Tab-separated table of C-alpha atoms in Angstrom:
chain	number	residue	atom	x	y	z
X	1	MET	CA	174.007	54.409	5.642
X	2	ASN	CA	174.074	57.690	3.735
X	3	LEU	CA	176.888	57.276	1.218
X	4	LYS	CA	178.311	60.696	2.073
X	5	ASP	CA	178.585	59.665	5.729
X	6	ARG	CA	181.312	57.205	4.758
X	7	LEU	CA	183.725	60.126	4.376
X	8	ILE	CA	184.748	61.758	7.647
X	9	MET	CA	186.574	65.057	7.148
X	10	ALA	CA	189.285	65.691	9.729
X	11	LEU	CA	189.311	69.292	10.953
X	12	ASP	CA	192.956	69.251	12.006
X	13	LEU	CA	193.423	73.011	11.945
X	14	PRO	CA	194.963	75.608	14.295
X	15	THR	CA	191.729	77.342	15.353
X	16	THR	CA	188.000	76.727	15.428
X	17	GLU	CA	187.622	79.720	13.106
X	18	ASP	CA	189.827	77.943	10.552
X	19	ALA	CA	187.774	74.794	11.054
X	20	GLN	CA	184.498	76.621	10.533
X	21	ARG	CA	185.835	78.193	7.339
X	22	ALA	CA	186.788	74.717	6.120
X	23	VAL	CA	183.305	73.417	6.870
X	24	ASP	CA	181.787	76.360	4.995
X	25	ALA	CA	184.141	75.802	2.041
X	26	ILE	CA	183.282	72.103	1.840
X	27	GLY	CA	179.584	72.916	1.932
X	28	ASP	CA	177.062	70.185	1.195
X	29	GLU	CA	179.821	67.700	0.298
X	30	GLY	CA	180.572	67.349	4.003
X	31	THR	CA	178.203	65.559	6.379
X	32	PHE	CA	180.630	64.056	8.911
X	33	TYR	CA	183.504	65.859	10.668
X	34	LYS	CA	186.293	64.776	13.031
X	35	ILE	CA	187.421	66.959	15.913
X	36	GLY	CA	190.566	65.864	17.723
X	37	TYR	CA	193.174	67.051	20.183
X	38	GLN	CA	194.224	70.120	18.233
X	39	LEU	CA	190.833	71.792	18.553
X	40	MET	CA	189.483	70.154	21.706
X	41	PRO	CA	191.055	72.589	24.235
X	42	ILE	CA	190.441	75.740	22.180
X	43	GLY	CA	186.732	75.608	21.467
X	44	GLY	CA	186.481	72.226	19.782
X	45	LEU	CA	183.706	71.062	22.093
X	46	ASP	CA	181.591	74.118	21.275
X	47	LEU	CA	182.295	73.572	17.571
X	48	ALA	CA	181.168	69.959	17.895
X	49	ALA	CA	177.905	71.077	19.486
X	50	ARG	CA	177.315	73.684	16.762
X	51	LEU	CA	177.955	71.179	13.983
X	52	SER	CA	175.613	68.706	15.634
X	53	ASP	CA	172.920	71.363	15.940
X	54	ARG	CA	173.287	72.014	12.189
X	55	GLY	CA	172.574	68.366	11.438
X	56	LYS	CA	176.184	67.320	10.849
X	57	LYS	CA	177.642	64.125	12.275
X	58	VAL	CA	180.589	64.508	14.629
X	59	PHE	CA	183.506	62.179	15.317
X	60	LEU	CA	185.115	63.088	18.653
X	61	ASP	CA	188.617	61.674	18.316
X	62	PHE	CA	189.612	62.078	21.956
X	63	LYS	CA	191.253	58.661	22.519
X	64	PHE	CA	190.315	58.438	26.189
X	65	HIS	CA	192.811	56.418	28.214
X	66	ASP	CA	192.501	56.208	31.992
X	67	ILE	CA	191.104	53.961	34.678
X	68	GLY	CA	187.665	52.655	33.835
X	69	ALA	CA	185.750	54.786	36.335
X	70	THR	CA	187.335	57.990	35.042
X	71	VAL	CA	186.646	57.047	31.438
X	72	GLU	CA	183.040	56.242	32.346
X	73	ARG	CA	182.488	59.719	33.785
X	74	GLY	CA	184.272	61.378	30.860
X	75	VAL	CA	182.186	59.561	28.272
X	76	ALA	CA	178.989	60.432	30.143
X	77	SER	CA	179.990	64.098	29.871
X	78	VAL	CA	180.886	63.820	26.183
X	79	ALA	CA	177.539	62.196	25.398
X	80	LYS	CA	175.866	65.523	26.176
X	81	LEU	CA	177.566	67.101	23.142
X	82	GLY	CA	175.496	65.110	20.695
X	83	GLY	CA	178.455	63.344	19.067
X	84	ASP	CA	178.234	60.266	16.868
X	85	PHE	CA	181.647	58.571	17.288
X	86	LEU	CA	184.053	58.704	20.239
X	87	THR	CA	187.452	57.019	20.395
X	88	VAL	CA	189.007	55.326	23.399
X	89	HIS	CA	192.067	53.128	23.718
X	90	ALA	CA	191.504	49.424	23.142
X	91	GLU	CA	192.074	48.153	26.666
X	92	PRO	CA	189.400	46.078	28.422
X	93	ASP	CA	188.927	48.323	31.477
X	94	VAL	CA	188.904	51.480	29.341
X	95	LEU	CA	186.375	49.991	26.930
X	96	LYS	CA	184.142	48.735	29.729
X	97	GLY	CA	184.090	52.193	31.311
X	98	ALA	CA	183.345	53.861	27.982
X	99	VAL	CA	180.423	51.563	27.191
X	100	GLU	CA	178.978	52.062	30.662
X	101	GLY	CA	179.458	55.836	30.419
X	102	ARG	CA	177.648	55.935	27.078
X	103	GLY	CA	174.700	54.198	28.719
X	104	ASP	CA	171.547	54.033	26.604
X	105	ASP	CA	172.578	56.849	24.250
X	106	ALA	CA	171.691	55.287	20.907
X	107	ARG	CA	173.567	57.922	18.916
X	108	LEU	CA	177.063	57.830	20.410
X	109	LYS	CA	179.192	54.955	19.117
X	110	ILE	CA	182.304	53.856	21.003
X	111	LEU	CA	185.314	53.115	18.807
X	112	ALA	CA	188.432	51.330	20.009
X	113	VAL	CA	191.753	52.587	18.670
X	114	THR	CA	193.721	49.495	17.656
X	115	VAL	CA	197.134	50.567	16.303
X	116	LEU	CA	197.756	54.094	15.045
X	117	THR	CA	198.389	54.336	11.311
X	118	SER	CA	201.540	56.317	12.108
X	119	LEU	CA	203.047	53.124	13.593
X	120	ASP	CA	204.557	50.094	11.890
X	121	GLN	CA	206.202	46.881	13.079
X	122	GLU	CA	209.482	48.651	13.788
X	123	SER	CA	207.639	51.229	15.890
X	124	LEU	CA	206.045	48.471	17.968
X	125	ALA	CA	209.435	46.808	18.503
X	126	LYS	CA	210.837	50.062	19.890
X	127	MET	CA	207.964	50.085	22.401
X	128	GLY	CA	208.785	46.547	23.490
X	129	ILE	CA	205.799	44.959	21.738
X	130	ASP	CA	206.854	41.769	19.989
X	131	MET	CA	203.421	40.720	18.676
X	132	ALA	CA	202.964	40.963	14.918
X	133	LEU	CA	201.100	44.156	14.088
X	134	PRO	CA	198.121	42.438	12.383
X	135	ASP	CA	197.745	40.083	15.352
X	136	LEU	CA	197.820	42.991	17.778
X	137	VAL	CA	195.089	44.772	15.809
X	138	LEU	CA	192.883	41.677	15.915
X	139	LYS	CA	193.505	41.190	19.631
X	140	ARG	CA	192.434	44.748	20.336
X	141	ALA	CA	189.407	44.335	18.092
X	142	GLU	CA	188.484	41.305	20.203
X	143	PHE	CA	188.663	43.499	23.315
X	144	ALA	CA	186.277	45.947	21.634
X	145	ALA	CA	183.780	43.272	20.684
X	146	GLU	CA	183.870	41.642	24.109
X	147	ALA	CA	183.244	44.989	25.833
X	148	GLY	CA	180.258	45.816	23.647
X	149	ALA	CA	181.930	48.663	21.769
X	150	ASP	CA	180.552	49.599	18.365
X	151	GLY	CA	183.661	49.592	16.232
X	152	VAL	CA	187.377	50.082	15.818
X	153	VAL	CA	189.787	52.518	14.281
X	154	ALA	CA	192.188	50.543	12.121
X	155	SER	CA	194.261	50.793	8.978
X	156	ALA	CA	192.698	49.439	5.809
X	157	LYS	CA	195.625	47.029	5.722
X	158	GLU	CA	194.008	45.222	8.672
X	159	ALA	CA	190.368	45.943	7.773
X	160	ALA	CA	189.856	42.765	5.747
X	161	ALA	CA	190.970	40.563	8.645
X	162	ILE	CA	188.725	42.447	11.080
X	163	LYS	CA	185.759	42.189	8.717
X	164	ALA	CA	186.418	38.476	8.223
X	165	ARG	CA	186.507	37.875	11.981
X	166	PHE	CA	183.680	40.138	13.154
X	167	GLY	CA	181.516	40.824	10.102
X	168	ASP	CA	179.202	43.772	10.669
X	169	ALA	CA	179.447	43.506	14.459
X	170	LEU	CA	182.200	46.150	14.464
X	171	LYS	CA	182.267	49.298	12.369
X	172	ILE	CA	185.691	49.926	10.842
X	173	VAL	CA	186.860	53.524	10.697
X	174	THR	CA	190.041	53.952	8.693
X	175	PRO	CA	192.435	56.898	8.929
X	176	GLY	CA	195.597	57.246	6.857
X	177	VAL	CA	193.578	57.461	3.639
X	178	ARG	CA	195.150	59.411	0.791
X	179	PRO	CA	194.013	59.844	-2.824
X	180	ALA	CA	196.455	58.378	-5.341
X	181	GLY	CA	199.512	60.628	-5.635
X	182	ALA	CA	198.907	62.509	-2.386
X	183	ASP	CA	201.679	62.963	0.187
X	184	ALA	CA	201.578	60.386	3.015
X	185	ASN	CA	202.812	63.021	5.508
X	186	ASP	CA	203.253	61.385	8.952
X	187	GLN	CA	201.310	58.242	8.091
X	188	LYS	CA	203.094	54.931	7.487
X	189	ARG	CA	200.238	52.583	6.546
X	190	VAL	CA	198.292	54.508	3.928
X	191	VAL	CA	195.828	53.409	1.242
X	192	THR	CA	193.611	55.046	-1.360
X	193	PRO	CA	189.877	55.544	-0.696
X	194	ALA	CA	188.953	52.811	-3.190
X	195	ASP	CA	191.375	50.334	-1.606
X	196	ALA	CA	190.050	51.122	1.887
X	197	ILE	CA	186.449	50.478	0.855
X	198	ALA	CA	187.449	47.292	-0.959
X	199	ALA	CA	189.208	46.077	2.198
X	200	GLY	CA	186.038	46.477	4.239
X	201	ALA	CA	186.316	49.930	5.818
X	202	ASP	CA	182.945	51.482	6.658
X	203	HIS	CA	184.170	55.059	7.131
X	204	LEU	CA	187.277	56.827	5.833
X	205	VAL	CA	188.980	59.696	7.633
X	206	VAL	CA	190.585	62.239	5.307
X	207	GLY	CA	192.059	65.552	6.383
X	208	ARG	CA	194.851	67.378	4.578
X	209	PRO	CA	193.993	66.253	1.019
X	210	ILE	CA	190.661	68.059	1.476
X	211	ILE	CA	191.191	70.963	3.860
X	212	ALA	CA	194.523	71.971	2.295
X	213	ALA	CA	193.185	71.745	-1.260
X	214	LYS	CA	192.792	74.853	-3.411
X	215	ASN	CA	189.080	74.009	-3.602
X	216	PRO	CA	188.062	71.824	-0.629
X	217	GLN	CA	184.582	71.226	-2.006
X	218	ILE	CA	185.900	69.782	-5.259
X	219	ALA	CA	188.487	67.713	-3.382
X	220	ALA	CA	185.765	66.310	-1.131
X	221	ARG	CA	183.500	65.618	-4.101
X	222	ASP	CA	186.258	63.730	-5.908
X	223	ILE	CA	186.792	61.464	-2.911
X	224	GLN	CA	183.038	60.987	-2.472
X	225	GLN	CA	182.848	59.861	-6.106
X	226	GLU	CA	185.738	57.447	-5.616
X	227	ILE	CA	183.976	55.989	-2.569
X	228	ALA	CA	180.692	55.667	-4.475
X	229	ALA	CA	182.405	53.838	-7.328
X	230	ALA	CA	184.164	51.483	-4.908
X	231	VAL	CA	180.915	50.716	-3.064
X	232	ALA	CA	179.160	50.043	-6.377
X	233	ASN	CA	181.826	47.504	-7.284
């Protein structure tokens, strides 16, 4: 794996023009970009295709959640964009549909969303879920593995347990990553880049600490260096 590909830059911005400016500002420090709900309905799909055509990797954070047949058709359509990662909810029927929709596309990897990093145990209790959060993450990772998905989206706080259970069979993509001293914003289970790598995360998703920085390229480079040092250790 290209070391720079471990850092996925989240383009959570109001417009595709803003996102393109961020990509330009980050320059060669950025090889992998996430496009989610904010941009999807306002040109995000076209942006994804353009980035892919320029040789960038693209993480389509669409979190598909529907009956299996609908998810299958949706994933088949998304595969035409040339994306690298696509998220779906970690339910057996959803995952089965996603894997079937991906077909023999060797590039597109299906990732199962386990538990959002904006949630904690209290949040689960309010939703009527009484399973311990780490156990729920592992259960949903099991669903992903059984369905033939390629990886999971999970907090670094659960990454070590996932890596211990599944080894390299599942890629671990970790959001909620913040450099030391950065604001956690709406995330509840946050870690530093070095801690995430040490826990077993394969890819880190970082948005605001880079795109809101005075110099996004330097901010990205600093995180890349922290990742490189953690990998070396």
